Short mmCIF file of C-alpha atoms in Angstrom, two decimals:
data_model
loop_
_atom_site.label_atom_id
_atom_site.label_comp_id
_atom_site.label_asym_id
_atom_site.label_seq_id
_atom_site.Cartn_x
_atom_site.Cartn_y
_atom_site.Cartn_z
CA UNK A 1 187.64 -166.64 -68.35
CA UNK A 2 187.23 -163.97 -65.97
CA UNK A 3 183.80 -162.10 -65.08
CA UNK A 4 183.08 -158.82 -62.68
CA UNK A 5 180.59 -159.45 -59.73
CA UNK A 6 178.75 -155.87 -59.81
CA UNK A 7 176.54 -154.52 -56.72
CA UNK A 8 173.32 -154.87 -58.62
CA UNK A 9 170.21 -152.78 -58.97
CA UNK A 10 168.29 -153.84 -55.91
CA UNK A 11 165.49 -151.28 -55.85
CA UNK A 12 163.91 -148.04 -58.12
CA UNK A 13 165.31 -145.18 -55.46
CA UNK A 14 168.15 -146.91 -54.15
CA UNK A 15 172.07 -145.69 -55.71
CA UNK A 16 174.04 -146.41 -53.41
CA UNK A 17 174.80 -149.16 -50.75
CA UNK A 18 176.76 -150.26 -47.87
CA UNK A 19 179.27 -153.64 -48.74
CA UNK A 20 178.14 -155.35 -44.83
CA UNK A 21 180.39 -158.46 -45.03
CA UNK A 22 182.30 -160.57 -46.77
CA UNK A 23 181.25 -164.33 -46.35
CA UNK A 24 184.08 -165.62 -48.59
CA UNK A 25 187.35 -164.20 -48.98
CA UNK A 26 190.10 -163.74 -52.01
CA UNK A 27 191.28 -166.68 -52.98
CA UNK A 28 188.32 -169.31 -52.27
CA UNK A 29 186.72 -171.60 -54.44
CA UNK A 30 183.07 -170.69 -54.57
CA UNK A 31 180.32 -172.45 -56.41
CA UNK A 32 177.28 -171.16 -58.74
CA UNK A 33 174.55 -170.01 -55.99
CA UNK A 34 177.04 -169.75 -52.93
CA UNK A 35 176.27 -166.11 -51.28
CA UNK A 36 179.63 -163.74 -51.39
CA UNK A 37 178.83 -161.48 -49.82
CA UNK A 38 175.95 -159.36 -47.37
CA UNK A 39 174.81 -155.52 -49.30
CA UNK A 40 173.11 -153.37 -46.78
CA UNK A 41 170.53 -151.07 -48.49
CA UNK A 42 168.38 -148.03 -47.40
CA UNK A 43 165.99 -150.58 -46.64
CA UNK A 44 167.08 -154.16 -46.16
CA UNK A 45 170.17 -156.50 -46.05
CA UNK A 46 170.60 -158.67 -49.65
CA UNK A 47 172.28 -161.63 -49.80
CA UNK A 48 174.81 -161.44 -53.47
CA UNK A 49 175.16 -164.88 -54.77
CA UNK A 50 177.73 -166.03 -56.99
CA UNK A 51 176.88 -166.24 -60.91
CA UNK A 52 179.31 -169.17 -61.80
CA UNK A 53 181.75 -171.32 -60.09
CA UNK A 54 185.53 -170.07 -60.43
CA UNK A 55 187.95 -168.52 -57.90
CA UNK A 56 186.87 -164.98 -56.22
CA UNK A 57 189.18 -162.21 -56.18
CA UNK A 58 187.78 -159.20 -53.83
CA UNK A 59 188.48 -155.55 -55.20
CA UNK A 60 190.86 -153.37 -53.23
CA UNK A 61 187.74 -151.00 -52.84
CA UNK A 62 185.40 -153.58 -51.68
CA UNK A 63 186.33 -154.28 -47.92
CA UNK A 64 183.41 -154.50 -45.45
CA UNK A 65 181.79 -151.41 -44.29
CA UNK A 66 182.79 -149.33 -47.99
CA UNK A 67 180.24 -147.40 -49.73
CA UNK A 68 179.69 -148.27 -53.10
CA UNK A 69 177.13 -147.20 -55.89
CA UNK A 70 175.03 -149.64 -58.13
CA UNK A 71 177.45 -150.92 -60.56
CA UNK A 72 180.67 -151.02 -59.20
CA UNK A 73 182.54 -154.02 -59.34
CA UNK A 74 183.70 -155.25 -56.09
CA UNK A 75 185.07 -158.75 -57.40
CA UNK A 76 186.03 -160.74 -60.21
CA UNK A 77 185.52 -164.66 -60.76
CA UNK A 78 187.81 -167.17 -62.76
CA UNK A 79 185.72 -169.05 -64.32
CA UNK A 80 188.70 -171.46 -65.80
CA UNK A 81 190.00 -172.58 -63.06
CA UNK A 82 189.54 -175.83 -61.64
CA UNK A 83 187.74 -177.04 -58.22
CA UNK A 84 190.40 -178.09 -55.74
CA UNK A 85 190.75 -181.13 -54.44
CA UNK A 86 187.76 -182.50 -52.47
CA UNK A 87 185.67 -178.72 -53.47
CA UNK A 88 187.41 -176.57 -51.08
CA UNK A 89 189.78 -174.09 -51.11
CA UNK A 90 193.44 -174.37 -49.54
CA UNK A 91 193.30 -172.96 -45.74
CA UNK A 92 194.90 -170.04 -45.18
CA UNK A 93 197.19 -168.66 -42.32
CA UNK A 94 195.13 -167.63 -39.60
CA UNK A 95 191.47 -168.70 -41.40
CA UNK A 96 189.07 -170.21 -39.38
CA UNK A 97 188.69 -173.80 -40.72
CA UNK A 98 185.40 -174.46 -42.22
CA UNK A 99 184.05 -177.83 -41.05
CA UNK A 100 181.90 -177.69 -43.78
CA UNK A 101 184.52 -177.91 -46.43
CA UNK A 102 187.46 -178.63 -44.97
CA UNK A 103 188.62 -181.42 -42.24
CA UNK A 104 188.30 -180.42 -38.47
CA UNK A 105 191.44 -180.20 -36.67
CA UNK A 106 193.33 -182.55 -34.24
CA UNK A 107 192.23 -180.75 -31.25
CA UNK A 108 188.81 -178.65 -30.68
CA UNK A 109 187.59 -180.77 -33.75
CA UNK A 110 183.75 -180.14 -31.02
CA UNK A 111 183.98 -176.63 -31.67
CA UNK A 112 181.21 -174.91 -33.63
CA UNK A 113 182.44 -172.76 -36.01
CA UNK A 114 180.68 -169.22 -37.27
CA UNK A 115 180.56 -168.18 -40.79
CA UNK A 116 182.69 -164.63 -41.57
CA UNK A 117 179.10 -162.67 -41.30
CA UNK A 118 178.09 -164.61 -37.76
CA UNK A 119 181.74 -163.98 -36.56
CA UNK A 120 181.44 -160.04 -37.09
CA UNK A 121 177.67 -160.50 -35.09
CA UNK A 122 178.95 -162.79 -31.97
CA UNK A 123 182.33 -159.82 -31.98
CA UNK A 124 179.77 -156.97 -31.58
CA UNK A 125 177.66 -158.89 -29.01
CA UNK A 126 180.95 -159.97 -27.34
CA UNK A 127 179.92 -163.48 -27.12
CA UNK A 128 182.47 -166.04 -27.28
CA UNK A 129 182.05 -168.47 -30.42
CA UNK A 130 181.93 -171.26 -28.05
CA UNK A 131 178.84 -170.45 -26.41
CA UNK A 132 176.73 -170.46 -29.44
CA UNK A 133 175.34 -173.90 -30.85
CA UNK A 134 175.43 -173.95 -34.67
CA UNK A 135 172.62 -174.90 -36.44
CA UNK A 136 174.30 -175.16 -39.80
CA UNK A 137 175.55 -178.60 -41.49
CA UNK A 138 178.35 -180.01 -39.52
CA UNK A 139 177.62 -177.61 -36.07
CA UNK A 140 178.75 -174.28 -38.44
CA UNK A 141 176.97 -171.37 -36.67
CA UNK A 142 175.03 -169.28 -39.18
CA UNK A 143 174.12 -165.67 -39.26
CA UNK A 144 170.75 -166.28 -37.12
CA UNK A 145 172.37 -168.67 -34.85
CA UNK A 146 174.51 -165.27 -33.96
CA UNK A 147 171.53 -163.10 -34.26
CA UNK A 148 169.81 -164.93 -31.82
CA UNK A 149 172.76 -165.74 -29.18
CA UNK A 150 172.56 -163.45 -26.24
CA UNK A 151 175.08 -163.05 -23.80
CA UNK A 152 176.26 -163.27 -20.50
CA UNK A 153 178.69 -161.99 -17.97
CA UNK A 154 180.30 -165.47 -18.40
CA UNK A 155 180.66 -165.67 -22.14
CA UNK A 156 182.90 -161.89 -22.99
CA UNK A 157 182.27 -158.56 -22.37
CA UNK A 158 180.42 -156.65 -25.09
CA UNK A 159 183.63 -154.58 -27.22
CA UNK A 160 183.14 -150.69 -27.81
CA UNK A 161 182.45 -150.32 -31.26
CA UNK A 162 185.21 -147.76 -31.72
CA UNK A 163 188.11 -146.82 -28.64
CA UNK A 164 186.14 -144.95 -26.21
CA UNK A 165 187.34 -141.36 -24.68
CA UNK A 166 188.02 -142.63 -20.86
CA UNK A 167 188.58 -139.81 -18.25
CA UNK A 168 188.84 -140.93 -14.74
CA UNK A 169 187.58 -138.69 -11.71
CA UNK A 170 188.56 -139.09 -8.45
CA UNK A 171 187.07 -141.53 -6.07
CA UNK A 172 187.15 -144.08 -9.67
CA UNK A 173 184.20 -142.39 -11.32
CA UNK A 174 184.60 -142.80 -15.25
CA UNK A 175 183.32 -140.39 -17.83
CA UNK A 176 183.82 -142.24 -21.03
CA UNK A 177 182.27 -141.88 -24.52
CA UNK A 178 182.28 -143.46 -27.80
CA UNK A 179 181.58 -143.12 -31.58
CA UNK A 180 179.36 -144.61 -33.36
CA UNK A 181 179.01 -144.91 -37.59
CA UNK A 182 175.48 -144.83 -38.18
CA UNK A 183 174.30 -147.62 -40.36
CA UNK A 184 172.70 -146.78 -43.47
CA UNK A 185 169.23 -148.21 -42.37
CA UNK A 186 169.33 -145.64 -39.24
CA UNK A 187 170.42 -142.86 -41.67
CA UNK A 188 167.42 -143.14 -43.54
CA UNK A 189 165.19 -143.70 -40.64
CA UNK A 190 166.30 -140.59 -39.35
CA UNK A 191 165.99 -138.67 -42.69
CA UNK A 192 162.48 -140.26 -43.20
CA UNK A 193 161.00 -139.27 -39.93
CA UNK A 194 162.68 -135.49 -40.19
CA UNK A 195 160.84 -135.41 -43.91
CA UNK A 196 157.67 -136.76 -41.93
CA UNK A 197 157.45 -133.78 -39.28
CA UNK A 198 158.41 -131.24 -42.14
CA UNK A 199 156.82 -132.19 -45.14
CA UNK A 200 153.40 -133.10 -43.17
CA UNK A 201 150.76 -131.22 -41.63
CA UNK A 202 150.62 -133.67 -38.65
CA UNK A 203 148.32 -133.94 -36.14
CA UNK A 204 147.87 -136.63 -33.25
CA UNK A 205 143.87 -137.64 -31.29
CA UNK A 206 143.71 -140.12 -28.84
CA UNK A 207 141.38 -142.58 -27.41
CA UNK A 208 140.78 -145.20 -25.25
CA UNK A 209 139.62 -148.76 -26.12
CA UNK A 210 138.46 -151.30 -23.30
CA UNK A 211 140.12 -154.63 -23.71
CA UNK A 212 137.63 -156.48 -21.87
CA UNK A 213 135.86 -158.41 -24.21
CA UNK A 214 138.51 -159.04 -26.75
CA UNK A 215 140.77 -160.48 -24.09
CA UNK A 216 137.84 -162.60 -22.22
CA UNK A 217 137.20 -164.17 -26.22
CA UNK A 218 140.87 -164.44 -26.80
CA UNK A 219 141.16 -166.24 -23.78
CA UNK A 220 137.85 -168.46 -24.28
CA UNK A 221 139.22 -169.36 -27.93
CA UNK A 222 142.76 -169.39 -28.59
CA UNK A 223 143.42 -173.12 -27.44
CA UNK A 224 140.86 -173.92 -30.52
CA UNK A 225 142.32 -171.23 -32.86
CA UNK A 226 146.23 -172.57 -32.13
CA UNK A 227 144.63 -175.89 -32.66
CA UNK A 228 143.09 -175.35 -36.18
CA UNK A 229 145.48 -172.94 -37.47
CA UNK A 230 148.97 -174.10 -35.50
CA UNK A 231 149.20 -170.18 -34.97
CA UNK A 232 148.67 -167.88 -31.24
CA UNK A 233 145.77 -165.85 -31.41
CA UNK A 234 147.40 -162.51 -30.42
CA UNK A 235 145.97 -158.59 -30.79
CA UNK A 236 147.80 -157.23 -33.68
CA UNK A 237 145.20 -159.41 -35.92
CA UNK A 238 142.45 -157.70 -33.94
CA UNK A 239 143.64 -154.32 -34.37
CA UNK A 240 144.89 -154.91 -38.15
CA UNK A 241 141.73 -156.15 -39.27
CA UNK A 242 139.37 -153.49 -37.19
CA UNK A 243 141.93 -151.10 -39.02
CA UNK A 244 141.02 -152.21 -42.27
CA UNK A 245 137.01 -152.14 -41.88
CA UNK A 246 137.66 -148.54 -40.24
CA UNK A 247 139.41 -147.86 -43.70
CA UNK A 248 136.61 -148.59 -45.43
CA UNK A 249 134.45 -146.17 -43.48
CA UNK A 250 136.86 -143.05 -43.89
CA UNK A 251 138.58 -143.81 -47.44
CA UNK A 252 140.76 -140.58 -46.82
CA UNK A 253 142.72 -142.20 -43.88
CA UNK A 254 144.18 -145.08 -47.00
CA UNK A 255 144.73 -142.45 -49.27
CA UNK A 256 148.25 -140.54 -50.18
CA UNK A 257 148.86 -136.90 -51.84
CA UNK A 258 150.34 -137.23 -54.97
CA UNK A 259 151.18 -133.48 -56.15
CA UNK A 260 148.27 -132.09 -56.42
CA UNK A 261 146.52 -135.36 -56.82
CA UNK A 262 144.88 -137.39 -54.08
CA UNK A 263 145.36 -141.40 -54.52
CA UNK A 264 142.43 -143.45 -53.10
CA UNK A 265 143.41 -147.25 -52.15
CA UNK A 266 140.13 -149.98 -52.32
CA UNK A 267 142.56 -151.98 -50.45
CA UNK A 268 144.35 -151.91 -46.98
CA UNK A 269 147.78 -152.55 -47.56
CA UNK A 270 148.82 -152.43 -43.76
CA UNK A 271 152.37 -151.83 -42.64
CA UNK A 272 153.36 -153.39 -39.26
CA UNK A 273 156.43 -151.52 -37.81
CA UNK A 274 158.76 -154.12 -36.27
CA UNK A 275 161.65 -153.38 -33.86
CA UNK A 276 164.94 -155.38 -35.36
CA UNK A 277 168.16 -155.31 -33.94
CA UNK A 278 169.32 -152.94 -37.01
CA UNK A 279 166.62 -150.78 -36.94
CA UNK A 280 162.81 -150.25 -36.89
CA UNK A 281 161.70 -151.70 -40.03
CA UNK A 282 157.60 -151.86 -41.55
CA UNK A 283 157.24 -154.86 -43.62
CA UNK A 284 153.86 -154.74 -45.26
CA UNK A 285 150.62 -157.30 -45.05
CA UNK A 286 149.36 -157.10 -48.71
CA UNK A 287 145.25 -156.84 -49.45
CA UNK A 288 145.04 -157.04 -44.93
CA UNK A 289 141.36 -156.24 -45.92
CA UNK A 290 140.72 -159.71 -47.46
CA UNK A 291 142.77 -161.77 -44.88
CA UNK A 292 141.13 -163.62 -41.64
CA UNK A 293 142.52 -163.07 -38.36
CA UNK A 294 144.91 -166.55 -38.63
CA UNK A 295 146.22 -165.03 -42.19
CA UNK A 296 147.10 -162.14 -40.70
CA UNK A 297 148.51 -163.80 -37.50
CA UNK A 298 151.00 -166.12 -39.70
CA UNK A 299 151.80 -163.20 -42.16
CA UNK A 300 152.81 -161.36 -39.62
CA UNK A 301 154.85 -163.69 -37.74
CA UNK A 302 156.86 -164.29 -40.99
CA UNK A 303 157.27 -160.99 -41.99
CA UNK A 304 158.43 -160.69 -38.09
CA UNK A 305 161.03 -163.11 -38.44
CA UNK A 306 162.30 -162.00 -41.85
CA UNK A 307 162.85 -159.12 -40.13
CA UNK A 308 164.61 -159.86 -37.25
CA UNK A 309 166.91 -162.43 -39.43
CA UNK A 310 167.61 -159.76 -41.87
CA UNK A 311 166.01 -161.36 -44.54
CA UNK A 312 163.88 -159.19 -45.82
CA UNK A 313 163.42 -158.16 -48.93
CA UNK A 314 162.41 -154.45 -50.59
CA UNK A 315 159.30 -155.50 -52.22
CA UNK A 316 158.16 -156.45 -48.70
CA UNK A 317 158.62 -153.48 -47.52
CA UNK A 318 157.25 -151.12 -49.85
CA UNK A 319 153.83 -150.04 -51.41
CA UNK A 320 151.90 -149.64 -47.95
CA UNK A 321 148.79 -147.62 -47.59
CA UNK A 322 148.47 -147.17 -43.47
CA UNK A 323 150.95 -148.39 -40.69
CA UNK A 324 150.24 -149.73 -37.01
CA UNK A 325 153.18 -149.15 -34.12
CA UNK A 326 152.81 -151.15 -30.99
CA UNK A 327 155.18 -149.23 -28.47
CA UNK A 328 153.41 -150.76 -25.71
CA UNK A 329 155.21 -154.23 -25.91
CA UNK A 330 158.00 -152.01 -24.74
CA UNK A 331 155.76 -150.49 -21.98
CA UNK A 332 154.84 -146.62 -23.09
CA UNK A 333 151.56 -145.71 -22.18
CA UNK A 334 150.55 -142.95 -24.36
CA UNK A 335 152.76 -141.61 -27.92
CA UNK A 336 152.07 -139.83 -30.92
CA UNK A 337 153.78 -141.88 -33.40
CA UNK A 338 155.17 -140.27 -36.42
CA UNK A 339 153.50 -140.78 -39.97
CA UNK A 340 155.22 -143.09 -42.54
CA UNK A 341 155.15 -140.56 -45.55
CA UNK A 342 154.22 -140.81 -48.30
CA UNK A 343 151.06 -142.45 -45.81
CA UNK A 344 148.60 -140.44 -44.36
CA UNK A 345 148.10 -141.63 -41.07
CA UNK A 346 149.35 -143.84 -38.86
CA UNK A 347 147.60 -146.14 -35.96
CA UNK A 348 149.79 -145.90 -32.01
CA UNK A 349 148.88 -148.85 -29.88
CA UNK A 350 150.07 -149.25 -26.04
CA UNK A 351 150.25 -150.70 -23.25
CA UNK A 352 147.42 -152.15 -21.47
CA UNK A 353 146.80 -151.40 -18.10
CA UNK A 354 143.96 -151.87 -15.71
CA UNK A 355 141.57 -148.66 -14.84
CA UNK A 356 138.47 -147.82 -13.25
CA UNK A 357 135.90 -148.07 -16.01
CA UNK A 358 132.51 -146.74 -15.76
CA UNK A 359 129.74 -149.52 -16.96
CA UNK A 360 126.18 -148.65 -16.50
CA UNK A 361 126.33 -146.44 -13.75
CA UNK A 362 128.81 -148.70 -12.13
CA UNK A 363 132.78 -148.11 -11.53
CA UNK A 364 134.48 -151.56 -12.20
CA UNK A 365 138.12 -152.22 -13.43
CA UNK A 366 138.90 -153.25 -16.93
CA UNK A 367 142.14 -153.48 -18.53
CA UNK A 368 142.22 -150.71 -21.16
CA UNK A 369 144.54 -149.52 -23.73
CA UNK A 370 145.82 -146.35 -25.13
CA UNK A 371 145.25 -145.15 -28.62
CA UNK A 372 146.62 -142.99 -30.66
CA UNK A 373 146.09 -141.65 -34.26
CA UNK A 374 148.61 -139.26 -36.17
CA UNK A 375 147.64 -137.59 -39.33
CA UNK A 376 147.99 -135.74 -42.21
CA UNK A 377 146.28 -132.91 -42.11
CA UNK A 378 146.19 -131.99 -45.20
CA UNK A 379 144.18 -134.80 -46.52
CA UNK A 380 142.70 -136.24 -43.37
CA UNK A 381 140.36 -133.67 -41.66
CA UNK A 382 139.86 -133.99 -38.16
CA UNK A 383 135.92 -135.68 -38.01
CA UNK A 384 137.41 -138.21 -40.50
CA UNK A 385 140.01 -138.98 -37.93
CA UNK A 386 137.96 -139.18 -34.78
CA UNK A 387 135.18 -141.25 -36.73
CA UNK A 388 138.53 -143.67 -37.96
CA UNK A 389 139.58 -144.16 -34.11
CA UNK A 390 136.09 -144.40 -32.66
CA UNK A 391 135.72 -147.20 -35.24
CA UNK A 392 138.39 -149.35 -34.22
CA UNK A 393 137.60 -148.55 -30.68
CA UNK A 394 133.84 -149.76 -31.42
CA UNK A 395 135.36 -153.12 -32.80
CA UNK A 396 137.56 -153.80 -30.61
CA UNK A 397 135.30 -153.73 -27.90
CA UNK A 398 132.53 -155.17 -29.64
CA UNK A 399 134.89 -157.95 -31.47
CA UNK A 400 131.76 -159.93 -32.54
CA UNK A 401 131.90 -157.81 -35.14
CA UNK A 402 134.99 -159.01 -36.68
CA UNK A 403 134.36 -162.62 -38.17
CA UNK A 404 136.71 -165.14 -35.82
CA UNK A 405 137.68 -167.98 -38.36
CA UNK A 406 137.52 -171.27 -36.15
#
């Protein structure tokens, strides 16, 4: 018996996807559960497992990097046929040996081997197999042992995605180019933030919050806090929870147009834009409002490392009601950061750098940080979204205020 593996209906807007990679190939014995192949989405990478155990045969239509629409078949599976031998498939000419299925070979039998979808990450990193220790059974390098590997002048040299354009000047100066394909995550980051500046009537204020006293009680209690809830006490769970009591103040700031209808949100569902090495990507921290500052701290790092794994998954990052950037882990002082439509405003944080402060009459030097708050106009009028940034300021430099659960 014979059934079609179909790309399958991973999310309400989403028609079409990109086929990322092939983890098993035509011909291989796979087994009910065992992930085919990698789908990359507007939104996220899925993982397509296999729906019975049988022998995969790809599609002609279906090699990595195609373009296919929800529904199409991109292999088939015999369900008749029998396991080989010992549960693996017969080696082919030129495979890579899996050591977890097959027996290693007489010589480099130490060598850590990557799975297809590592090998295609440690060939665009140009970092030699080798160098990477596997964390998969038997020493196999998985896809976040190569997502994790960085390289170095020792390992390879990084390949050009495509053959670059090389001229050569005199005196050995090189002008070379290349071409890119731009993945479908940065295609619809780029259409999204184009429909944010056009669609929106956006507008950016600014203000400045003194870091002083949140950093002096960070510092007094994050040896307890790590302690009690085996989590760092950073400032993302400051600022996400002062943004969720400022929400409360000025309703309008959680709220989204809808037509010619305005939706209202009693709860802060707070994106938390995070820089991944496809793409900026803003999982969401569900009812933020209701967490403490050590929920938010360990939803946040595993949204975080979802992310940066790839592993994320659509429902996690969809639904939010107001988003917070943090551009200054990457050092910008001041932004105006772009709203995440169909949102209506979004929070900028920065760097922090020490400045002369004035304190009752005196000039002393406090570290102090940057903020910034982009709106829709249209909804959000502009004492609503000075009154929503002096909040947060007012919090964050009063963090007594903001109940510290240790």
């Amino acid at each position: 018996m014979s059934i079609e593996i179909k790309i399958p209906s991973i999310g309400e807007s989403i028609t079409e996807v990109t086929l990322a990679a092939w983890l098993k190939e035509s011909g291989d014995y796979v087994e009910e559960g065992e992930i085919l192949c990698e789908i990359e989405s507007d939104k996220a990478t899925v993982e397509l497992p296999a729906e019975s155990s049988g022998i995969l045969t790809i599609a002609d239509s279906a090699e990595e990097g195609a373009e296919l629409e929800i529904g199409a078949v991109i292999a088939t599976l015999d369900t008749s046929a029998d396991a080989p031998a010992g549960g693996a498939s017969a080696p082919k000419e030129d495979a890579v040996p899996d050591p977890v299925t097959e027996a290693a070979p007489a010589s480099g039998g130490d060598k850590n081997y990557p799975s297809p979808a590592a090998k295609k990450i440690l060939d665009e990193k140009g970092i030699a197999a080798d160098s990477v220790s596997g964390s998969g059974k038997d020493g196999r390098i998985t896809k976040a042992d190569a997502l994790s590997a960085k390289g170095s002048s020792a390992s390879a040299a990084a390949p050009a995605p495509s053959a670059p354009e090389q001229v050569v000047l005199s005196g050995g100066v090189s002008r070379e180019k290349r071409v890119e394909k731009m993945t479908r995550l940065r295609k619809t980051i780029a259409k999204r933030l184009t429909e944010a500046k056009n669609e929106t009537a956006m507008l950016t204020t600014f203000n400045e919050v003194d870091m002083h006293n949140v950093m002096a009680l960070r510092s007094k209690y994050k040896d307890a806090f790590k302690d009690k809830h085996d989590i760092g006490l950073g400032f993302m769970s400051f600022f996400t929870k002062a943004c969720t009591m400022a929400l409360k103040e000025v309703p309008g700031v959680n709220a989204q147009i809808d037509g010619e209808n305005i939706v209202y949100h009693d709860y802060a569902d707070v994106g938390i834009a995070v820089s991944t090495p496809k793409g900026l990507v803003v999982p969401v921290v569900r009812n933020a409002e209701s967490m403490s500052l050590a929920q938010i701290e360990k939803e946040i790092r595993r949204l975080a490392l979802k992310g940066r794994d790839g592993k994320l998954g659509i429902d996690e990052m969809q639904g939010g009601t107001f988003t917070i950037t943090n551009g200054g882990v990457f050092g910008s002082m001041l932004s105006t950061p772009i709203i995440n439509i169909p949102q209506s405003a979004i929070l900028g944080m920065h760097n922090i750098v020490e400045r002369p402060v004035a304190i009752n009459g005196q000039v002393v030097i406090h570290p102090v940080m940057y903020l910034a708050l982009s709106y829709d106009h249209r909804i959000v009028d502009g004492k609503e979204s000075v009154t929503f940034l002096k909040t947060v300021k007012e919090l964050i430099e009063d963090p007594s205020r903001m109940l510290l659960d240790i």
